[in-house]
Amino acid sequence: MEQDSRKKRSVWKIGLLVLGLVLLIGGSAFGYFVFKANETAETTNSELARGDKSERRDDTIDLTKNHFSVLLAGVDGGASLEEGRTDSLMVATFNKESRQVTLVSIPRDAYVDIITEDGEFKDKINHAYAYGGIDTTIATVETLFDIPIDYYATINFDGIEDLVDAVGGVEVDVLIPISGRATGNVELEPGVQILDGKEALAYARMRKDDPEGDIGRAKRQQQVLEAIINEATTINSFTKLNRIMTAVGNNIRTNMSLSEASQLQPYTKSLRSFNQETLEGGDLTIGGVYYYELDQADLNDKRALLKTELGLPVTAEDTGPDSGDGLSETTTY
C-alpha cells in the first residue's frame, strides 16, 4: 500500500531539476505550476527498482534534515528515454547546513567499474545505461564515488532544445566557435549571446572539435545548465510555464515527488552560484578503443569533496596519494 501511495503522489517534474536541479516559482505562478505538474505526473514518474532509498543509506532521507544527492543524466536515445546511452552525467550534492550545491561532471568515456546484477566489468561509464538503465548507472556512480545517490533525474538529451526554447532562450558566453554538420549546421562565434534551443544543444553537445575534449564539453554543459536556471528562476509567465511543462512531460523522468521538490526552496540562491567540478584524467586506448582514464588522485579529491558535502566520513583511501604511475597523454594496451 505504501508503494502504491507513493506512486500516486503528485510528482513535480521540473525540467531544470533534470539538467540542473530545480525550478522554484513563487506566488500564484507556483500554484499554477503545481497544477500543471499534476497533469504530467503519470508520464514522468519513474521509481527505481531498489525502492525509496539507496542501499548505502540506513534510513530514507528527510530533505529538511539531511544532506542529499541527485544524479543528473542526459540520455542520447533518440525519441526514447528507455534506450541509448548517457551523453552527460553529473552528480549534484545539497548540503543542508551551508545550502551549498556542488556539481561534479563525469566524462562520458570514463573507464570505470560497471556494476550490474550479474557482476562487475570495466567499460565506459556511458555504457552503463545501455546495460541496465538508470538503476545500473546509479549503482556504477555510487561505487565510483562511494556515496549514496538519493535521487535521479534523466532527460532525453534532445529535450534540452525544448527546455531552452520553453524559457525563451538563454544567455551564454560562448567559449569556442561552433560549426559543421555534426552540430546540425549551427554556426556560433565566441562571445556573450542569446542562444535558442537548437544552438544551445549544439553548443552543449559538440566534443570532437574542443581542444579539451570531454572536459571542455562538461564545462559548456554546465554553462548551459546555469543559464537555464538563471532564466527559469525569474519566470512569471503562464505561457512559458505551459511550454516548460510540455517539455518536461515529453522528455523527463525522475523519482522526486512534489512534496520533496518543494523542500528544495532554501537552495534556490545556491543554484545561481553552485560549485562546479569535473573529473580529470588522460587518454587511454585498449584494443583500438578510446577511453578516458581517470586520474586517481583527482578522483580521490572529488570523492572526498562529495562525501564532505553529504556529511559522510572521509577515509584514508579517499585522501591517499596517487599510485605514482601518473598518466601519459596516450596509453596503449
mmCIF file of C-alpha atoms in Angstrom:
data_model
loop_
_atom_site.group_PDB
_atom_site.id
_atom_site.type_symbol
_atom_site.label_atom_id
_atom_site.label_comp_id
_atom_site.label_asym_id
_atom_site.label_seq_id
_atom_site.Cartn_x
_atom_site.Cartn_y
_atom_site.Cartn_z
ATOM 1 C CA MET A 1 0.000 0.000 0.000
ATOM 2 C CA GLU A 2 2.829 2.383 0.835
ATOM 3 C CA GLN A 3 4.429 1.855 -2.569
ATOM 4 C CA ASP A 4 1.102 2.381 -4.350
ATOM 5 C CA SER A 5 0.557 5.545 -2.329
ATOM 6 C CA ARG A 6 3.985 6.853 -3.311
ATOM 7 C CA LYS A 7 3.288 6.255 -6.999
ATOM 8 C CA LYS A 8 0.029 8.177 -6.769
ATOM 9 C CA ARG A 9 1.648 11.207 -5.174
ATOM 10 C CA SER A 10 1.807 14.272 -7.333
ATOM 11 C CA VAL A 11 5.291 14.475 -8.790
ATOM 12 C CA TRP A 12 6.927 17.813 -9.551
ATOM 13 C CA LYS A 13 8.758 17.020 -12.757
ATOM 14 C CA ILE A 14 10.981 20.003 -13.187
ATOM 15 C CA GLY A 15 12.942 20.210 -16.390
ATOM 16 C CA LEU A 16 15.666 22.175 -14.734
ATOM 17 C CA LEU A 17 15.966 19.663 -11.957
ATOM 18 C CA VAL A 18 16.943 17.209 -14.642
ATOM 19 C CA LEU A 19 19.606 19.444 -16.087
ATOM 20 C CA GLY A 20 20.463 21.351 -13.121
ATOM 21 C CA LEU A 21 18.337 20.777 -10.246
ATOM 22 C CA VAL A 22 15.152 22.838 -9.668
ATOM 23 C CA LEU A 23 12.737 25.387 -10.906
ATOM 24 C CA LEU A 24 11.157 27.177 -7.972
ATOM 25 C CA ILE A 25 8.449 29.748 -8.566
ATOM 26 C CA GLY A 26 6.553 31.829 -6.023
ATOM 27 C CA GLY A 27 3.009 33.064 -5.548
ATOM 28 C CA SER A 28 0.197 32.207 -7.913
ATOM 29 C CA ALA A 29 2.672 31.033 -10.534
ATOM 30 C CA PHE A 30 3.823 28.323 -8.132
ATOM 31 C CA GLY A 31 0.248 27.118 -7.633
ATOM 32 C CA TYR A 32 -0.312 27.022 -11.373
ATOM 33 C CA PHE A 33 2.943 25.140 -11.858
ATOM 34 C CA VAL A 34 1.839 22.525 -9.318
ATOM 35 C CA PHE A 35 -1.468 22.158 -11.150
ATOM 36 C CA LYS A 36 0.342 21.577 -14.444
ATOM 37 C CA ALA A 37 2.754 19.166 -12.730
ATOM 38 C CA ASN A 38 -0.173 17.018 -11.633
ATOM 39 C CA GLU A 39 -1.203 16.655 -15.262
ATOM 40 C CA THR A 40 2.199 15.287 -16.285
ATOM 41 C CA ALA A 41 2.957 13.168 -13.200
ATOM 42 C CA GLU A 42 1.791 9.872 -14.671
ATOM 43 C CA THR A 43 4.125 10.077 -17.663
ATOM 44 C CA THR A 44 7.177 11.440 -15.866
ATOM 45 C CA ASN A 45 7.152 9.392 -12.654
ATOM 46 C CA SER A 46 9.607 6.512 -12.698
ATOM 47 C CA GLU A 47 10.631 4.776 -9.487
ATOM 48 C CA LEU A 48 13.863 2.833 -9.057
ATOM 49 C CA ALA A 49 13.953 -0.956 -8.761
ATOM 50 C CA ARG A 50 15.769 -0.585 -5.435
ATOM 51 C CA GLY A 51 12.838 1.287 -3.847
ATOM 52 C CA ASP A 52 12.794 4.545 -1.899
ATOM 53 C CA LYS A 53 16.382 4.613 -0.668
ATOM 54 C CA SER A 54 19.916 3.700 -1.598
ATOM 55 C CA GLU A 55 21.408 0.552 -0.113
ATOM 56 C CA ARG A 56 24.099 2.866 1.222
ATOM 57 C CA ARG A 57 21.519 4.572 3.477
ATOM 58 C CA ASP A 58 20.264 3.107 6.754
ATOM 59 C CA ASP A 59 17.060 5.138 6.562
ATOM 60 C CA THR A 60 15.072 7.047 3.984
ATOM 61 C CA ILE A 61 16.363 10.610 3.964
ATOM 62 C CA ASP A 62 14.429 13.695 5.023
ATOM 63 C CA LEU A 63 15.271 16.659 2.784
ATOM 64 C CA THR A 64 14.580 19.080 5.641
ATOM 65 C CA LYS A 65 17.132 17.337 7.885
ATOM 66 C CA ASN A 66 19.668 15.522 5.706
ATOM 67 C CA HIS A 67 22.239 16.325 3.060
ATOM 68 C CA PHE A 68 21.342 14.522 -0.159
ATOM 69 C CA SER A 69 22.495 13.804 -3.711
ATOM 70 C CA VAL A 70 20.944 13.827 -7.179
ATOM 71 C CA LEU A 71 22.288 12.129 -10.312
ATOM 72 C CA LEU A 72 21.542 14.189 -13.430
ATOM 73 C CA ALA A 73 21.710 12.234 -16.681
ATOM 74 C CA GLY A 74 21.306 13.353 -20.274
ATOM 75 C CA VAL A 75 20.300 10.329 -22.364
ATOM 76 C CA ASP A 76 21.163 10.120 -26.042
ATOM 77 C CA GLY A 77 18.417 7.688 -27.047
ATOM 78 C CA GLY A 78 16.628 9.465 -29.852
ATOM 79 C CA ALA A 79 12.921 9.576 -29.074
ATOM 80 C CA SER A 80 13.167 7.149 -26.143
ATOM 81 C CA LEU A 81 14.368 7.591 -22.578
ATOM 82 C CA GLU A 82 14.467 3.829 -22.128
ATOM 83 C CA GLU A 83 17.195 3.245 -24.706
ATOM 84 C CA GLY A 84 20.579 4.624 -25.643
ATOM 85 C CA ARG A 85 23.475 5.791 -23.503
ATOM 86 C CA THR A 86 24.138 8.685 -21.172
ATOM 87 C CA ASP A 87 25.745 11.514 -23.089
ATOM 88 C CA SER A 88 26.084 13.578 -19.909
ATOM 89 C CA LEU A 89 26.394 12.591 -16.240
ATOM 90 C CA MET A 90 26.569 14.957 -13.269
ATOM 91 C CA VAL A 91 26.377 14.317 -9.530
ATOM 92 C CA ALA A 92 24.853 17.149 -7.502
ATOM 93 C CA THR A 93 25.076 17.295 -3.713
ATOM 94 C CA PHE A 94 22.929 19.544 -1.497
ATOM 95 C CA ASN A 95 24.384 20.494 1.883
ATOM 96 C CA LYS A 96 21.604 21.495 4.307
ATOM 97 C CA GLU A 97 23.921 23.485 6.603
ATOM 98 C CA SER A 98 25.758 25.654 4.066
ATOM 99 C CA ARG A 99 22.979 25.445 1.431
ATOM 100 C CA GLN A 100 25.851 24.798 -0.975
ATOM 101 C CA VAL A 101 25.124 22.909 -4.185
ATOM 102 C CA THR A 102 28.148 21.074 -5.615
ATOM 103 C CA LEU A 103 28.139 19.636 -9.127
ATOM 104 C CA VAL A 104 30.704 17.090 -10.375
ATOM 105 C CA SER A 105 30.684 16.125 -14.060
ATOM 106 C CA ILE A 106 31.783 12.651 -15.151
ATOM 107 C CA PRO A 107 33.325 12.376 -18.638
ATOM 108 C CA ARG A 108 31.217 10.058 -20.821
ATOM 109 C CA ASP A 109 34.208 7.888 -21.804
ATOM 110 C CA ALA A 110 35.494 7.452 -18.231
ATOM 111 C CA TYR A 111 36.884 3.917 -17.789
ATOM 112 C CA VAL A 112 35.195 2.605 -14.649
ATOM 113 C CA ASP A 113 33.741 -0.494 -12.997
ATOM 114 C CA ILE A 114 30.228 -1.042 -14.370
ATOM 115 C CA ILE A 115 28.047 -2.520 -11.604
ATOM 116 C CA THR A 116 25.278 -4.850 -12.811
ATOM 117 C CA GLU A 117 23.144 -7.554 -11.194
ATOM 118 C CA ASP A 118 25.330 -10.165 -12.898
ATOM 119 C CA GLY A 119 28.672 -8.766 -11.785
ATOM 120 C CA GLU A 120 31.256 -6.062 -12.455
ATOM 121 C CA PHE A 121 33.359 -5.288 -15.507
ATOM 122 C CA LYS A 122 35.323 -2.375 -16.937
ATOM 123 C CA ASP A 123 33.835 -0.159 -19.627
ATOM 124 C CA LYS A 124 32.930 3.423 -20.471
ATOM 125 C CA ILE A 125 30.583 4.851 -17.875
ATOM 126 C CA ASN A 126 28.109 5.988 -20.526
ATOM 127 C CA HIS A 127 27.556 2.304 -21.441
ATOM 128 C CA ALA A 128 26.077 1.581 -18.007
ATOM 129 C CA TYR A 129 22.695 2.925 -19.115
ATOM 130 C CA ALA A 130 22.629 0.547 -22.075
ATOM 131 C CA TYR A 131 23.427 -2.417 -19.802
ATOM 132 C CA GLY A 132 20.744 -1.738 -17.191
ATOM 133 C CA GLY A 133 19.167 1.684 -17.470
ATOM 134 C CA ILE A 134 19.224 4.243 -14.694
ATOM 135 C CA ASP A 135 19.475 1.573 -11.955
ATOM 136 C CA THR A 136 22.784 0.254 -13.307
ATOM 137 C CA THR A 137 24.023 3.802 -13.891
ATOM 138 C CA ILE A 138 23.266 4.762 -10.297
ATOM 139 C CA ALA A 139 24.948 1.624 -8.921
ATOM 140 C CA THR A 140 28.023 2.414 -11.026
ATOM 141 C CA VAL A 141 28.218 6.044 -9.859
ATOM 142 C CA GLU A 142 27.658 5.051 -6.219
ATOM 143 C CA THR A 143 30.619 2.663 -6.476
ATOM 144 C CA LEU A 144 32.805 5.206 -8.257
ATOM 145 C CA PHE A 145 32.374 7.841 -5.531
ATOM 146 C CA ASP A 146 31.496 5.561 -2.602
ATOM 147 C CA ILE A 147 28.384 7.640 -1.850
ATOM 148 C CA PRO A 148 24.623 7.086 -1.940
ATOM 149 C CA ILE A 149 22.683 8.538 -4.856
ATOM 150 C CA ASP A 150 19.363 9.532 -3.306
ATOM 151 C CA TYR A 151 17.518 10.874 -6.338
ATOM 152 C CA TYR A 152 17.925 10.904 -10.074
ATOM 153 C CA ALA A 153 16.609 12.885 -12.995
ATOM 154 C CA THR A 154 17.031 11.938 -16.638
ATOM 155 C CA ILE A 155 16.323 13.959 -19.738
ATOM 156 C CA ASN A 156 16.208 12.973 -23.358
ATOM 157 C CA PHE A 157 19.248 14.963 -24.476
ATOM 158 C CA ASP A 158 17.351 16.386 -27.431
ATOM 159 C CA GLY A 159 14.895 17.708 -24.826
ATOM 160 C CA ILE A 160 17.434 20.397 -23.922
ATOM 161 C CA GLU A 161 16.357 22.136 -27.094
ATOM 162 C CA ASP A 162 12.717 22.095 -25.942
ATOM 163 C CA LEU A 163 13.613 23.387 -22.470
ATOM 164 C CA VAL A 164 15.747 26.263 -23.731
ATOM 165 C CA ASP A 165 13.032 27.329 -26.144
ATOM 166 C CA ALA A 166 10.467 26.991 -23.329
ATOM 167 C CA VAL A 167 12.311 29.561 -21.185
ATOM 168 C CA GLY A 168 12.690 31.874 -24.174
ATOM 169 C CA GLY A 169 16.376 31.292 -24.905
ATOM 170 C CA VAL A 170 19.448 31.541 -22.676
ATOM 171 C CA GLU A 171 22.380 33.946 -22.418
ATOM 172 C CA VAL A 172 25.719 32.133 -22.725
ATOM 173 C CA ASP A 173 29.316 33.290 -23.040
ATOM 174 C CA VAL A 174 30.301 31.032 -25.948
ATOM 175 C CA LEU A 175 33.871 29.856 -25.312
ATOM 176 C CA ILE A 176 34.788 28.313 -28.662
ATOM 177 C CA PRO A 177 33.492 28.555 -32.247
ATOM 178 C CA ILE A 178 30.839 26.003 -33.208
ATOM 179 C CA SER A 179 30.221 24.890 -36.793
ATOM 180 C CA GLY A 180 29.873 21.903 -39.084
ATOM 181 C CA ARG A 181 27.459 19.130 -39.941
ATOM 182 C CA ALA A 182 27.973 17.409 -36.562
ATOM 183 C CA THR A 183 26.363 20.421 -34.863
ATOM 184 C CA GLY A 184 23.332 20.480 -37.157
ATOM 185 C CA ASN A 185 24.995 23.255 -39.186
ATOM 186 C CA VAL A 186 24.777 25.620 -36.220
ATOM 187 C CA GLU A 187 27.322 28.443 -36.523
ATOM 188 C CA LEU A 188 28.459 30.210 -33.344
ATOM 189 C CA GLU A 189 31.360 32.564 -32.697
ATOM 190 C CA PRO A 190 32.867 33.173 -29.226
ATOM 191 C CA GLY A 191 31.249 35.831 -27.067
ATOM 192 C CA VAL A 192 28.201 36.556 -24.928
ATOM 193 C CA GLN A 193 24.979 35.948 -26.848
ATOM 194 C CA ILE A 194 21.422 34.639 -26.613
ATOM 195 C CA LEU A 195 21.085 31.033 -27.786
ATOM 196 C CA ASP A 196 17.891 29.353 -28.883
ATOM 197 C CA GLY A 197 17.238 25.675 -28.212
ATOM 198 C CA LYS A 198 18.979 24.321 -31.319
ATOM 199 C CA GLU A 199 22.034 26.485 -30.727
ATOM 200 C CA ALA A 200 22.257 25.630 -27.018
ATOM 201 C CA LEU A 201 22.006 21.909 -27.779
ATOM 202 C CA ALA A 202 24.746 22.117 -30.408
ATOM 203 C CA TYR A 203 26.963 24.130 -28.044
ATOM 204 C CA ALA A 204 26.435 21.635 -25.208
ATOM 205 C CA ARG A 205 26.943 18.504 -27.318
ATOM 206 C CA MET A 206 29.941 19.295 -29.502
ATOM 207 C CA ARG A 207 33.026 17.392 -28.376
ATOM 208 C CA LYS A 208 35.452 16.376 -31.119
ATOM 209 C CA ASP A 209 36.464 19.919 -32.075
ATOM 210 C CA ASP A 210 37.002 21.055 -28.487
ATOM 211 C CA PRO A 211 40.720 21.165 -27.580
ATOM 212 C CA GLU A 212 39.781 19.976 -24.087
ATOM 213 C CA GLY A 213 37.602 17.088 -25.315
ATOM 214 C CA ASP A 214 35.199 15.773 -22.682
ATOM 215 C CA ILE A 215 36.468 18.257 -20.113
ATOM 216 C CA GLY A 216 35.630 21.161 -22.384
ATOM 217 C CA ARG A 217 32.219 19.767 -23.184
ATOM 218 C CA ALA A 218 31.462 19.319 -19.483
ATOM 219 C CA LYS A 219 32.274 22.992 -18.934
ATOM 220 C CA ARG A 220 29.936 24.009 -21.752
ATOM 221 C CA GLN A 221 27.139 21.780 -20.461
ATOM 222 C CA GLN A 222 27.466 23.399 -17.037
ATOM 223 C CA GLN A 223 27.298 26.813 -18.712
ATOM 224 C CA VAL A 224 24.029 25.913 -20.430
ATOM 225 C CA LEU A 225 22.714 24.419 -17.197
ATOM 226 C CA GLU A 226 23.437 27.589 -15.230
ATOM 227 C CA ALA A 227 21.940 29.737 -17.978
ATOM 228 C CA ILE A 228 18.693 27.748 -17.957
ATOM 229 C CA ILE A 229 18.469 28.055 -14.181
ATOM 230 C CA ASN A 230 19.039 31.818 -14.381
ATOM 231 C CA GLU A 231 16.200 32.167 -16.865
ATOM 232 C CA ALA A 232 13.830 29.741 -15.157
ATOM 233 C CA THR A 233 14.096 31.231 -11.684
ATOM 234 C CA THR A 234 12.771 34.560 -12.987
ATOM 235 C CA ILE A 235 9.848 33.161 -14.982
ATOM 236 C CA ASN A 236 6.436 34.543 -14.072
ATOM 237 C CA SER A 237 4.638 33.919 -17.367
ATOM 238 C CA PHE A 238 1.919 31.275 -17.503
ATOM 239 C CA THR A 239 2.627 30.874 -21.213
ATOM 240 C CA LYS A 240 6.220 29.942 -20.509
ATOM 241 C CA LEU A 241 5.109 27.654 -17.684
ATOM 242 C CA ASN A 242 2.880 25.792 -20.128
ATOM 243 C CA ARG A 243 5.781 25.374 -22.516
ATOM 244 C CA ILE A 244 8.091 24.204 -19.723
ATOM 245 C CA MET A 245 5.616 21.624 -18.510
ATOM 246 C CA THR A 246 5.114 20.316 -22.035
ATOM 247 C CA ALA A 247 8.893 19.962 -22.424
ATOM 248 C CA VAL A 248 9.091 18.305 -19.005
ATOM 249 C CA GLY A 249 6.336 15.788 -19.714
ATOM 250 C CA ASN A 250 7.839 14.787 -23.042
ATOM 251 C CA ASN A 251 11.471 14.473 -22.008
ATOM 252 C CA ILE A 252 11.851 13.921 -18.257
ATOM 253 C CA ARG A 253 11.912 11.025 -15.803
ATOM 254 C CA THR A 254 12.624 11.404 -12.061
ATOM 255 C CA ASN A 255 11.799 9.754 -8.739
ATOM 256 C CA MET A 256 11.401 13.025 -6.812
ATOM 257 C CA SER A 257 7.901 13.816 -5.586
ATOM 258 C CA LEU A 258 6.180 17.177 -5.429
ATOM 259 C CA SER A 259 6.418 17.313 -1.639
ATOM 260 C CA GLU A 260 10.147 16.518 -1.804
ATOM 261 C CA ALA A 261 10.901 19.027 -4.548
ATOM 262 C CA SER A 262 9.049 21.771 -2.679
ATOM 263 C CA GLN A 263 11.545 21.332 0.170
ATOM 264 C CA LEU A 264 14.381 22.482 -2.103
ATOM 265 C CA GLN A 265 13.405 26.133 -1.880
ATOM 266 C CA PRO A 266 16.234 27.059 0.553
ATOM 267 C CA TYR A 267 18.719 26.104 -2.196
ATOM 268 C CA THR A 268 17.302 28.470 -4.823
ATOM 269 C CA LYS A 269 20.031 31.111 -4.445
ATOM 270 C CA SER A 270 22.759 28.460 -4.466
ATOM 271 C CA LEU A 271 21.625 27.272 -7.888
ATOM 272 C CA ARG A 272 22.886 30.553 -9.312
ATOM 273 C CA SER A 273 26.419 30.037 -7.943
ATOM 274 C CA PHE A 274 26.945 26.353 -7.411
ATOM 275 C CA ASN A 275 30.390 24.800 -7.056
ATOM 276 C CA GLN A 276 31.353 23.178 -10.390
ATOM 277 C CA GLU A 277 33.926 20.407 -10.743
ATOM 278 C CA THR A 278 34.910 17.886 -13.437
ATOM 279 C CA LEU A 279 36.796 14.615 -13.074
ATOM 280 C CA GLU A 280 40.246 14.875 -14.607
ATOM 281 C CA GLY A 281 42.272 12.241 -16.427
ATOM 282 C CA GLY A 282 44.008 11.319 -19.669
ATOM 283 C CA ASP A 283 43.644 9.392 -22.900
ATOM 284 C CA LEU A 284 43.640 5.613 -22.831
ATOM 285 C CA THR A 285 43.424 3.165 -25.748
ATOM 286 C CA ILE A 286 42.656 -0.536 -25.244
ATOM 287 C CA GLY A 287 42.319 -2.820 -28.250
ATOM 288 C CA GLY A 288 41.924 0.183 -30.525
ATOM 289 C CA VAL A 289 39.050 1.606 -28.423
ATOM 290 C CA TYR A 290 39.355 5.046 -26.841
ATOM 291 C CA TYR A 291 38.678 5.524 -23.120
ATOM 292 C CA TYR A 292 39.229 8.313 -20.611
ATOM 293 C CA GLU A 293 41.435 7.140 -17.748
ATOM 294 C CA LEU A 294 40.531 8.954 -14.545
ATOM 295 C CA ASP A 295 43.381 10.434 -12.545
ATOM 296 C CA GLN A 296 43.299 8.539 -9.247
ATOM 297 C CA ALA A 297 44.478 11.456 -7.120
ATOM 298 C CA ASP A 298 41.839 13.730 -8.608
ATOM 299 C CA LEU A 299 39.170 11.054 -8.201
ATOM 300 C CA ASN A 300 40.176 10.755 -4.541
ATOM 301 C CA ASP A 301 39.803 14.514 -4.137
ATOM 302 C CA LYS A 302 36.371 14.613 -5.796
ATOM 303 C CA ARG A 303 35.202 11.596 -3.785
ATOM 304 C CA ALA A 304 36.302 13.280 -0.558
ATOM 305 C CA LEU A 305 34.585 16.520 -1.627
ATOM 306 C CA LEU A 306 31.250 14.793 -2.287
ATOM 307 C CA LYS A 307 31.467 12.831 0.959
ATOM 308 C CA THR A 308 32.189 16.008 2.901
ATOM 309 C CA GLU A 309 29.199 17.776 1.321
ATOM 310 C CA LEU A 310 27.000 14.804 2.238
ATOM 311 C CA GLY A 311 28.330 14.675 5.801
ATOM 312 C CA LEU A 312 29.860 11.214 5.282
ATOM 313 C CA PRO A 313 33.158 10.040 6.786
ATOM 314 C CA VAL A 314 36.206 10.553 4.567
ATOM 315 C CA THR A 315 38.541 7.560 4.721
ATOM 316 C CA ALA A 316 42.310 7.340 4.331
ATOM 317 C CA GLU A 317 41.752 5.778 0.911
ATOM 318 C CA ASP A 318 39.825 8.850 -0.213
ATOM 319 C CA THR A 319 42.677 11.179 0.699
ATOM 320 C CA GLY A 320 45.531 8.822 -0.154
ATOM 321 C CA PRO A 321 48.223 9.787 -2.675
ATOM 322 C CA ASP A 322 48.199 8.711 -6.292
ATOM 323 C CA SER A 323 49.725 5.342 -7.130
ATOM 324 C CA GLY A 324 52.685 7.225 -8.589
ATOM 325 C CA ASP A 325 52.274 5.811 -12.082
ATOM 326 C CA GLY A 326 50.968 9.077 -13.460
ATOM 327 C CA LEU A 327 49.029 9.462 -16.690
ATOM 328 C CA SER A 328 50.657 9.649 -20.057
ATOM 329 C CA GLU A 329 48.942 11.581 -22.812
ATOM 330 C CA THR A 330 48.110 8.332 -24.604
ATOM 331 C CA THR A 331 48.378 4.854 -23.113
ATOM 332 C CA THR A 332 48.005 1.823 -25.372
ATOM 333 C CA TYR A 333 47.495 -1.813 -24.319
#
